[in-house]
Amino acid sequence: MTTPAAPDTPDIPASAEQLVVQTAAGAVRGRREEDLAVFRGMPFAAPPVGEARFQAPRPPHPWDGVRDAHAFGPPPPQEAGIQGRTGVLDAPTGDDWLTVNVWTPDVGSQSPSAGRPVMVWIYGGAYKLGHSGSPGYDAQHLARAGDLVIVTFNYRVGIEGFARIEGAPANRGLLDQVAALEWVRDNIAAFGGDPGRVTVFGESAGAGSVAALLAMPSARGLFGRAIAQSVPGTYFSDELARDLATEIAAEAGLRPTAADLATVDPRKLTEAGAALGAKMAERVDRWGQVAPTVTPFSPVVDGEILPTTPWQALAAGAAREVELIVGHNAQEFRLFLAMGGLLGKVTEEQATAALRLFAPGGGAEGEHAYRSAFPEADPSELYERVQSDWLFHIPSLHLAEAQVAGGGRAHVYELTWPAPGGGGALGACHGLDIPLLFGTYGADLGNLLFAGVEVPAEARALTARFHTSWTSFARTGDPGWPAYDSERRLVQVLDVEPEVRPYPEETSRRLWEGHDFPPLPLIGG
């Protein structure tokens, strides 16, 4: 087993109190950091290399003695992302990607019935990026605010986790998540947590993962509450996923098989996924709506590990016993406009193409529906609106509606407070909820969203509200606002003056009424 070569942790005095906890695989030594005990880089599965490459996660190798749990484990192999977004550039290296981290107010003798609620974070990153050791996911503030146990972990992304290849199970990244939750079930009592009160929460691809877990038979019973922040609507059909994997393998001069791909170092193989991503926008004729996302990875509705889409599963009652929070930000797609240099620069032709590709019904009919519904919108507004709706707004809302239809309960929110960086031009864009939730305004994406400004009092107040609502939900199932129903449609609007009101995006809701987000298809060969 490869041990992380260098810590990815804050500077900690050498005299800090050290704590030892016995896990199922062996003893680990954490550190006391102020009023928390923190354990980093604990294996929840064996390194997925060698014979284990591209396979379902296997139990961790047991060890003798006490293993230091002071450093985050290395990130899973991935292509280059936004600098600082994942913390990968400063992370340790090695093959022990599948590790878990715990922040807890106490460890030791508590029985499970006396343990604290547990919140398990699943990071986003378009299913191709991410690392639980990213500074933006520092869970200390959230753990302190709620007096509960916070768990974060790594899972395989990109080709290693999601490429649909022969000789390997589908959705290996999701199987990693199930294995991490099993580790929580089996070990968290020793860290002062209650395995019977587990809440999973995640953002973007992490929220898509939460939604998938709600639909997966293998995840049933591992958590009782879930929070999905900005759920992406992209789940692949088996045919589309296999076609994309074939093209990824071709970029490396290989067949789309586990045997062939395993001949390439996992850190080099990421280049094939990046190369295909750079070309995807040109293949709308073959890959349809997924082509402009330049992301060739998503959970695959393979009929076994993920039997159906989350919306189908929840509407059929698959997760009616799980309490749910789901929501989104008001200007989700604005971030991607800014990253692409398109803010205020979208042409009529670009707007028309986006409306015809993404609007429900598609083609001229879909374009006309959006232009009629938003008659004052300019090309940039239409371009942003239809992609925010298609990718995040409506998938999130429909997940709540499916949960209610299946006999469960859901609470809905929308974040409308604009990011202060860049003169406020970014609005309440994708990812803004991360620094607000974790209180990490100067880390990762927070560097962009809060660039050039002092953190305003409104941001700190929203962070306090996130902390109160999320931890109250984890503790009691009540975030502090009414559950969603199909008549009143009440949601929590998060802004300088938070309020409960009917769903604010009513025009878009009506446009998308009845759309069920089927698996994205392969259009042509």
Coordinates of C-alpha atoms in Angstrom, one line a residue:
M1 CA 0.0 0.0 0.0
T2 CA 1.3 3.4 -0.9
T3 CA 1.3 5.9 1.9
P4 CA 0.9 9.6 1.0
A5 CA 4.2 11.2 0.6
A6 CA 3.4 14.7 1.9
P7 CA 0.6 16.1 4.0
D8 CA -2.0 18.4 2.4
T9 CA -3.0 19.9 5.8
P10 CA -2.8 23.2 7.6
D11 CA 0.3 23.8 9.7
I12 CA -0.3 21.9 12.9
P13 CA 2.0 22.3 16.0
A14 CA 4.1 19.3 16.7
S15 CA 2.8 19.3 20.2
A16 CA -0.8 18.9 19.1
E17 CA -2.7 16.2 21.0
Q18 CA -2.7 12.9 19.1
L19 CA -5.7 10.5 19.1
V20 CA -5.9 6.8 18.3
V21 CA -9.1 5.1 17.0
Q22 CA -9.6 1.5 16.0
T23 CA -11.2 1.0 12.6
A24 CA -12.2 -2.4 11.1
A25 CA -8.9 -2.4 9.1
G26 CA -6.6 -1.1 11.8
A27 CA -5.8 1.6 14.2
V28 CA -5.4 5.2 13.1
R29 CA -3.9 8.2 14.8
G30 CA -5.6 11.6 14.2
R31 CA -4.8 15.0 15.6
R32 CA -6.6 17.5 17.9
E33 CA -7.0 20.7 16.0
E34 CA -8.5 23.3 18.4
D35 CA -11.7 21.7 19.6
L36 CA -12.0 19.0 16.9
A37 CA -10.4 15.7 16.3
V38 CA -9.4 15.3 12.7
F39 CA -8.4 12.2 10.8
R40 CA -7.3 12.3 7.2
G41 CA -6.4 9.8 4.5
M42 CA -7.9 6.6 6.0
P43 CA -8.4 3.9 3.4
F44 CA -12.0 2.7 2.9
A45 CA -11.0 0.5 0.0
A46 CA -7.8 -1.0 -1.4
P47 CA -5.9 1.0 -4.0
P48 CA -7.7 0.4 -7.3
V49 CA -4.6 -0.5 -9.3
G50 CA -3.0 -3.7 -10.7
E51 CA -5.6 -6.5 -10.7
A52 CA -8.1 -4.1 -9.0
R53 CA -7.9 -1.5 -11.7
F54 CA -11.3 -0.7 -13.3
Q55 CA -13.0 -3.1 -10.9
A56 CA -15.5 -2.6 -8.1
P57 CA -13.8 -1.3 -4.9
R58 CA -12.3 -4.0 -2.7
P59 CA -11.9 -4.0 1.1
P60 CA -8.9 -2.1 2.4
H61 CA -5.8 -4.1 3.3
P62 CA -5.6 -4.4 7.1
W63 CA -2.5 -3.1 8.8
D64 CA -0.7 -3.7 12.1
G65 CA 0.2 -1.0 14.5
V66 CA -1.1 2.5 14.3
R67 CA -1.3 4.4 11.0
D68 CA -1.0 8.1 11.0
A69 CA -4.1 9.8 9.7
H70 CA -2.6 13.3 9.4
A71 CA -2.5 13.8 5.6
F72 CA -5.2 13.7 3.0
G73 CA -4.8 10.8 0.6
P74 CA -3.8 11.5 -3.0
P75 CA -6.5 12.5 -5.4
P76 CA -7.8 10.1 -8.0
P77 CA -6.2 10.5 -11.5
Q78 CA -7.8 13.4 -13.4
E79 CA -7.2 15.9 -16.1
A80 CA -6.2 19.4 -15.3
G81 CA -9.0 21.6 -14.0
I82 CA -9.3 25.2 -12.9
Q83 CA -6.1 25.9 -11.0
G84 CA -6.9 25.8 -7.3
R85 CA -10.4 24.3 -7.9
T86 CA -9.4 20.9 -6.6
G87 CA -6.2 21.4 -4.8
V88 CA -4.6 18.7 -6.9
L89 CA -1.5 20.6 -7.8
D90 CA -0.4 20.6 -4.1
A91 CA -1.7 17.2 -3.2
P92 CA 0.3 14.1 -2.3
T93 CA 0.9 11.4 -4.9
G94 CA 0.4 7.6 -4.8
D95 CA -2.1 4.9 -5.5
D96 CA -4.1 5.1 -2.3
W97 CA -6.9 7.2 -3.9
L98 CA -9.8 5.8 -2.0
T99 CA -9.5 7.4 1.4
V100 CA -11.9 9.0 3.9
N101 CA -11.5 11.9 6.3
V102 CA -13.4 12.7 9.5
W103 CA -13.9 15.9 11.5
T104 CA -15.5 15.1 14.9
P105 CA -16.0 17.0 18.2
D106 CA -15.3 13.7 20.1
V107 CA -14.1 10.2 19.7
G108 CA -14.1 7.1 21.8
S109 CA -16.6 5.5 24.2
Q110 CA -20.0 6.8 22.9
S111 CA -22.4 4.1 21.9
P112 CA -24.1 4.4 18.4
S113 CA -27.3 5.5 20.1
A114 CA -25.6 8.3 21.8
G115 CA -23.5 9.4 18.8
R116 CA -23.8 12.6 16.9
P117 CA -25.5 13.0 13.5
V118 CA -23.1 12.3 10.5
M119 CA -22.9 14.3 7.3
V120 CA -21.0 12.8 4.4
W121 CA -19.8 15.1 1.6
I122 CA -19.5 14.1 -2.0
Y123 CA -17.5 16.6 -4.2
G124 CA -18.4 17.8 -7.6
G125 CA -16.3 18.4 -10.7
A126 CA -18.2 17.2 -13.8
Y127 CA -17.4 13.6 -12.9
K128 CA -13.9 14.2 -14.1
L129 CA -12.3 16.3 -11.4
G130 CA -12.3 16.4 -7.6
H131 CA -10.4 15.7 -4.4
S132 CA -11.7 15.7 -0.8
G133 CA -8.5 17.4 0.3
S134 CA -9.3 20.6 -1.7
P135 CA -9.1 23.6 0.7
G136 CA -12.6 24.6 -0.3
Y137 CA -14.0 21.5 1.4
D138 CA -12.4 22.2 4.8
A139 CA -15.2 20.9 7.0
Q140 CA -14.0 22.4 10.3
H141 CA -16.5 25.3 10.4
L142 CA -19.5 23.1 9.5
A143 CA -18.5 20.5 12.1
R144 CA -18.2 23.1 14.8
A145 CA -21.5 24.9 13.9
G146 CA -23.6 21.8 14.1
D147 CA -21.7 19.8 16.8
L148 CA -21.7 16.8 14.5
V149 CA -19.4 14.5 12.6
I150 CA -18.4 15.4 9.0
V151 CA -17.0 12.9 6.6
T152 CA -15.4 13.5 3.2
F153 CA -13.9 11.0 0.8
N154 CA -12.3 10.5 -2.6
Y155 CA -14.0 8.5 -5.4
R156 CA -12.7 7.6 -8.9
V157 CA -13.5 10.2 -11.6
G158 CA -13.0 10.3 -15.3
I159 CA -12.0 7.2 -17.2
E160 CA -11.1 5.3 -14.0
G161 CA -14.5 5.9 -12.4
F162 CA -17.1 6.4 -15.2
A163 CA -15.9 5.2 -18.7
R164 CA -18.2 2.4 -19.9
I165 CA -15.7 -0.2 -20.9
E166 CA -15.7 -4.0 -21.5
G167 CA -14.5 -6.1 -18.6
A168 CA -15.4 -3.6 -15.9
P169 CA -18.6 -2.8 -14.0
A170 CA -20.4 0.5 -14.9
N171 CA -20.4 3.4 -12.5
R172 CA -17.2 2.5 -10.6
G173 CA -17.2 6.0 -9.1
L174 CA -20.6 5.4 -7.6
L175 CA -19.6 2.1 -6.3
D176 CA -16.7 3.8 -4.5
Q177 CA -19.3 6.1 -2.9
V178 CA -21.3 3.1 -1.7
A179 CA -18.1 1.6 -0.3
A180 CA -17.3 4.8 1.6
L181 CA -20.8 4.8 3.0
E182 CA -20.3 1.2 4.1
W183 CA -17.1 2.3 5.9
V184 CA -19.2 5.0 7.6
R185 CA -21.8 2.4 8.7
D186 CA -19.1 0.1 10.1
N187 CA -16.7 2.6 11.6
I188 CA -18.2 6.0 12.4
A189 CA -19.4 5.0 15.9
A190 CA -15.7 4.9 17.0
F191 CA -15.5 8.6 15.9
G192 CA -18.5 9.7 17.9
G193 CA -21.0 9.4 15.1
D194 CA -24.3 7.6 14.8
P195 CA -24.4 5.2 11.8
G196 CA -28.2 5.4 12.0
R197 CA -28.3 9.1 11.4
V198 CA -26.3 9.7 8.2
T199 CA -27.0 12.5 5.7
V200 CA -25.3 12.5 2.3
F201 CA -24.8 15.9 0.7
G202 CA -23.1 17.1 -2.4
E203 CA -22.9 19.8 -5.1
S204 CA -23.0 19.6 -8.9
A205 CA -21.6 16.1 -9.9
G206 CA -21.7 15.4 -6.2
A207 CA -25.4 16.2 -6.2
G208 CA -25.9 14.1 -9.3
S209 CA -24.1 11.3 -7.3
V210 CA -26.5 11.9 -4.4
A211 CA -29.4 11.6 -6.8
A212 CA -28.0 8.4 -8.2
L213 CA -27.4 6.9 -4.7
L214 CA -31.1 7.5 -4.0
A215 CA -31.9 5.2 -7.0
M216 CA -29.3 2.5 -6.4
P217 CA -30.3 -0.7 -4.6
S218 CA -26.8 -1.2 -3.2
A219 CA -27.0 2.2 -1.4
R220 CA -30.3 1.5 0.3
G221 CA -30.2 1.8 4.1
L222 CA -26.8 3.5 4.2
F223 CA -28.3 7.0 4.7
G224 CA -31.6 8.4 5.9
R225 CA -31.3 12.0 4.6
A226 CA -29.9 13.6 1.5
I227 CA -29.0 17.1 0.3
A228 CA -28.5 17.7 -3.4
Q229 CA -27.2 21.1 -4.4
S230 CA -27.5 21.9 -8.1
V231 CA -28.4 18.5 -9.6
P232 CA -27.1 18.1 -13.2
G233 CA -29.6 16.4 -15.5
T234 CA -27.0 14.4 -17.4
Y235 CA -27.3 10.7 -17.0
F236 CA -26.0 8.6 -20.0
S237 CA -27.8 5.8 -21.8
D238 CA -25.6 2.7 -22.0
E239 CA -25.3 3.2 -25.8
L240 CA -24.0 6.7 -25.4
A241 CA -21.6 5.9 -22.7
R242 CA -20.1 3.0 -24.6
D243 CA -19.7 5.1 -27.7
L244 CA -17.9 7.9 -25.8
A245 CA -15.7 5.3 -24.2
T246 CA -14.8 3.9 -27.6
E247 CA -13.7 7.4 -28.7
I248 CA -11.8 8.0 -25.5
A249 CA -9.9 4.7 -26.0
A250 CA -9.2 5.6 -29.6
E251 CA -7.5 8.8 -28.5
A252 CA -5.0 6.5 -26.7
G253 CA -4.8 4.1 -29.7
L254 CA -6.6 1.4 -27.7
R255 CA -9.8 -0.7 -27.6
P256 CA -12.4 0.2 -24.9
T257 CA -11.6 -2.7 -22.7
A258 CA -10.3 -2.9 -19.1
A259 CA -7.4 -5.0 -20.3
D260 CA -6.2 -2.5 -23.0
L261 CA -6.7 0.6 -20.9
A262 CA -4.9 -1.0 -17.9
T263 CA -1.7 -1.0 -20.0
V264 CA -1.5 2.8 -19.6
D265 CA -0.5 4.6 -16.4
P266 CA -3.7 6.0 -14.9
R267 CA -2.2 9.5 -14.7
K268 CA -1.4 9.4 -18.4
L269 CA -4.7 7.9 -19.4
T270 CA -6.5 11.1 -18.3
E271 CA -5.0 12.8 -21.4
A272 CA -7.3 10.7 -23.6
G273 CA -10.4 12.0 -21.8
A274 CA -9.2 15.5 -22.0
A275 CA -8.4 15.2 -25.8
L276 CA -11.9 13.9 -26.5
G277 CA -13.5 16.6 -24.3
A278 CA -11.8 19.3 -26.4
K279 CA -13.5 17.9 -29.6
M280 CA -16.9 17.0 -28.3
A281 CA -18.6 20.3 -29.1
E282 CA -18.1 19.5 -32.8
R283 CA -20.2 16.3 -32.5
V284 CA -23.7 17.4 -31.7
D285 CA -24.9 15.2 -34.6
R286 CA -23.6 12.1 -32.7
W287 CA -23.8 13.0 -29.0
G288 CA -26.6 15.6 -29.0
Q289 CA -27.0 17.6 -25.9
V290 CA -24.0 16.2 -24.1
A291 CA -21.6 17.4 -26.8
P292 CA -21.4 21.1 -25.8
T293 CA -20.8 20.1 -22.2
V294 CA -17.3 18.8 -23.2
T295 CA -17.7 16.3 -20.4
P296 CA -17.6 12.7 -21.6
F297 CA -18.5 11.2 -18.2
S298 CA -21.7 10.9 -16.2
P299 CA -23.5 8.1 -14.3
V300 CA -24.7 5.5 -16.7
V301 CA -28.2 4.0 -16.6
D302 CA -26.9 0.5 -17.1
G303 CA -30.0 -1.3 -15.8
E304 CA -28.1 -3.0 -12.9
I305 CA -26.0 -0.7 -10.7
L306 CA -28.1 2.3 -11.7
P307 CA -31.4 0.6 -12.9
T308 CA -33.2 3.8 -13.9
T309 CA -32.8 7.6 -13.8
P310 CA -33.2 9.1 -10.3
W311 CA -36.4 10.8 -11.4
Q312 CA -38.0 7.5 -12.4
A313 CA -36.8 5.8 -9.3
L314 CA -38.0 8.4 -6.9
A315 CA -41.4 8.8 -8.6
A316 CA -41.8 5.0 -8.1
G317 CA -41.1 5.4 -4.4
A318 CA -37.5 4.0 -4.3
A319 CA -36.4 6.6 -1.7
R320 CA -39.6 7.6 0.0
E321 CA -38.1 6.8 3.4
V322 CA -35.2 9.3 2.7
E323 CA -35.8 12.9 3.6
L324 CA -34.5 15.3 1.0
I325 CA -33.3 18.8 0.5
V326 CA -32.7 19.8 -3.2
G327 CA -32.1 23.2 -4.7
H328 CA -30.1 25.3 -7.1
N329 CA -28.6 28.8 -7.7
A330 CA -30.4 31.5 -9.7
Q331 CA -27.8 32.0 -12.4
E332 CA -26.2 28.6 -12.6
F333 CA -24.7 28.8 -16.1
R334 CA -23.3 32.3 -15.6
L335 CA -20.1 30.8 -14.3
F336 CA -19.5 28.9 -17.5
L337 CA -20.2 32.0 -19.6
A338 CA -17.5 33.9 -17.6
M339 CA -15.0 31.0 -17.9
G340 CA -15.6 30.9 -21.7
G341 CA -15.3 34.7 -22.1
L342 CA -18.9 34.9 -23.3
L343 CA -20.4 37.3 -20.7
G344 CA -22.4 39.8 -22.7
K345 CA -21.0 38.5 -26.0
V346 CA -23.5 35.8 -27.0
T347 CA -24.7 36.3 -30.6
E348 CA -28.2 35.7 -31.9
E349 CA -26.9 32.6 -33.8
Q350 CA -25.4 31.1 -30.6
A351 CA -28.6 31.8 -28.7
T352 CA -30.7 30.2 -31.4
A353 CA -28.5 27.1 -31.5
A354 CA -28.7 26.7 -27.7
L355 CA -32.5 27.1 -27.7
R356 CA -33.0 24.6 -30.4
L357 CA -30.7 22.0 -28.8
F358 CA -31.7 22.4 -25.1
A359 CA -35.3 23.7 -24.9
P360 CA -38.0 21.0 -24.2
G361 CA -39.4 19.9 -27.5
G362 CA -36.2 21.0 -29.3
G363 CA -35.9 22.6 -32.7
A364 CA -37.9 25.7 -33.8
E365 CA -40.7 24.8 -31.4
G366 CA -38.5 24.8 -28.4
E367 CA -36.8 28.1 -29.5
H368 CA -40.2 29.7 -30.0
A369 CA -41.4 28.6 -26.6
Y370 CA -38.5 30.2 -24.8
R371 CA -38.6 33.4 -26.9
S372 CA -42.3 33.8 -26.2
A373 CA -41.9 33.1 -22.5
F374 CA -39.0 35.6 -22.1
P375 CA -39.8 38.3 -24.7
E376 CA -37.5 40.9 -23.2
A377 CA -34.5 38.6 -23.0
D378 CA -31.4 39.4 -25.1
P379 CA -29.3 36.6 -26.7
S380 CA -27.0 36.3 -23.6
E381 CA -30.0 36.0 -21.3
L382 CA -31.7 33.4 -23.5
Y383 CA -28.5 31.4 -23.9
E384 CA -27.8 31.4 -20.1
R385 CA -31.4 30.8 -19.2
V386 CA -32.1 27.7 -21.3
Q387 CA -28.8 26.1 -20.2
S388 CA -29.3 26.9 -16.6
D389 CA -32.7 25.4 -16.8
W390 CA -31.7 22.3 -18.8
L391 CA -28.6 21.5 -16.8
F392 CA -29.5 22.4 -13.2
H393 CA -32.7 24.2 -12.4
I394 CA -35.3 21.8 -13.7
P395 CA -33.4 18.6 -12.9
S396 CA -33.2 19.8 -9.3
L397 CA -36.9 20.9 -9.1
H398 CA -38.1 17.7 -10.8
L399 CA -36.1 15.6 -8.3
A400 CA -38.1 17.1 -5.5
E401 CA -41.3 16.7 -7.4
A402 CA -40.5 13.0 -8.1
Q403 CA -39.8 12.4 -4.4
V404 CA -43.1 13.9 -3.5
A405 CA -44.9 11.9 -6.2
G406 CA -43.3 8.7 -4.8
G407 CA -44.7 9.4 -1.3
G408 CA -41.6 11.0 0.2
R409 CA -40.8 14.4 1.5
A410 CA -38.6 17.1 0.0
H411 CA -37.5 20.7 0.8
V412 CA -36.5 23.0 -2.0
Y413 CA -34.3 26.1 -2.0
E414 CA -32.9 28.7 -4.4
L415 CA -29.8 30.8 -3.8
T416 CA -30.3 34.2 -5.3
W417 CA -27.6 36.3 -3.5
P418 CA -25.0 37.4 -6.1
A419 CA -21.3 36.6 -5.7
P420 CA -19.5 39.9 -4.9
G421 CA -16.4 39.2 -7.0
G422 CA -16.1 40.7 -10.5
G423 CA -18.4 43.6 -9.6
G424 CA -21.3 41.2 -9.1
A425 CA -21.5 40.2 -12.7
L426 CA -21.3 36.5 -11.8
G427 CA -24.7 36.6 -10.0
A428 CA -25.7 33.6 -8.0
C429 CA -23.7 31.4 -10.3
H430 CA -22.8 27.7 -10.2
G431 CA -20.6 26.8 -7.2
L432 CA -21.3 29.9 -5.1
D433 CA -23.0 27.7 -2.5
I434 CA -19.7 25.9 -1.8
P435 CA -17.7 28.7 -0.1
L436 CA -20.9 29.9 1.5
L437 CA -21.6 26.4 3.0
F438 CA -18.1 25.6 4.1
G439 CA -17.1 29.2 5.0
T440 CA -14.0 28.9 2.7
Y441 CA -14.3 32.2 0.9
G442 CA -10.7 32.4 -0.1
A443 CA -10.1 28.8 -1.3
D444 CA -10.7 27.1 -4.7
L445 CA -13.7 28.6 -6.5
G446 CA -14.1 31.2 -3.7
N447 CA -10.9 32.8 -5.0
L448 CA -12.9 33.8 -8.1
L449 CA -16.3 34.4 -6.6
F450 CA -14.9 36.7 -3.8
A451 CA -12.0 38.1 -5.7
G452 CA -10.9 41.6 -4.9
V453 CA -13.5 42.2 -2.1
E454 CA -13.6 41.9 1.7
V455 CA -16.0 39.1 2.6
P456 CA -19.3 41.0 3.2
A457 CA -21.4 40.6 6.3
E458 CA -24.2 39.2 4.0
A459 CA -22.0 36.3 3.0
R460 CA -21.2 35.5 6.6
A461 CA -24.9 35.7 7.5
L462 CA -25.7 33.3 4.6
T463 CA -23.0 30.9 5.8
A464 CA -24.6 30.9 9.3
R465 CA -28.0 30.2 7.7
F466 CA -26.5 27.3 5.6
H467 CA -24.9 25.9 8.7
T468 CA -28.1 26.2 10.7
S469 CA -30.4 24.7 8.0
W470 CA -28.1 21.9 6.9
T471 CA -27.1 20.7 10.3
S472 CA -30.7 21.1 11.7
F473 CA -31.8 18.9 8.8
A474 CA -29.1 16.3 9.5
R475 CA -30.2 16.3 13.2
T476 CA -34.0 16.4 12.8
G477 CA -35.1 16.3 9.2
D478 CA -36.4 19.9 9.4
P479 CA -34.2 22.6 7.7
G480 CA -36.5 25.4 9.0
W481 CA -38.8 25.9 6.1
P482 CA -41.9 24.0 4.8
A483 CA -41.8 20.9 2.7
Y484 CA -42.4 21.3 -1.0
D485 CA -45.8 20.3 -2.4
S486 CA -47.4 20.5 -5.9
E487 CA -50.0 23.1 -4.8
R488 CA -48.2 25.8 -2.9
R489 CA -44.7 25.0 -4.3
L490 CA -43.0 26.8 -1.4
V491 CA -39.2 27.1 -1.4
Q492 CA -36.6 28.8 0.7
V493 CA -35.0 31.8 -1.2
L494 CA -31.5 32.5 0.2
D495 CA -30.6 36.1 -0.2
V496 CA -29.7 39.2 2.0
E497 CA -33.3 38.9 3.3
P498 CA -34.2 35.2 3.1
E499 CA -37.9 34.4 2.5
V500 CA -40.2 31.5 1.9
R501 CA -42.2 31.9 -1.3
P502 CA -43.6 30.0 -4.2
Y503 CA -40.9 28.7 -6.6
P504 CA -39.3 31.8 -8.2
E505 CA -38.6 30.3 -11.6
E506 CA -42.3 29.7 -12.4
T507 CA -42.1 30.6 -16.1
S508 CA -39.4 28.0 -16.6
R509 CA -41.2 25.4 -14.5
R510 CA -44.2 25.7 -16.8
L511 CA -42.1 25.4 -19.9
W512 CA -40.6 22.1 -18.6
E513 CA -43.7 20.6 -17.1
G514 CA -44.0 17.0 -18.0
H515 CA -40.3 16.6 -19.1
D516 CA -38.8 13.5 -17.4
F517 CA -35.1 13.7 -18.2
P518 CA -34.6 10.3 -19.8
P519 CA -31.0 9.0 -20.2
L520 CA -29.2 11.0 -22.9
P521 CA -29.2 9.0 -26.1
L522 CA -26.7 8.2 -28.8
I523 CA -28.1 10.0 -31.8
G524 CA -26.1 8.5 -34.7
G525 CA -23.0 6.5 -35.5

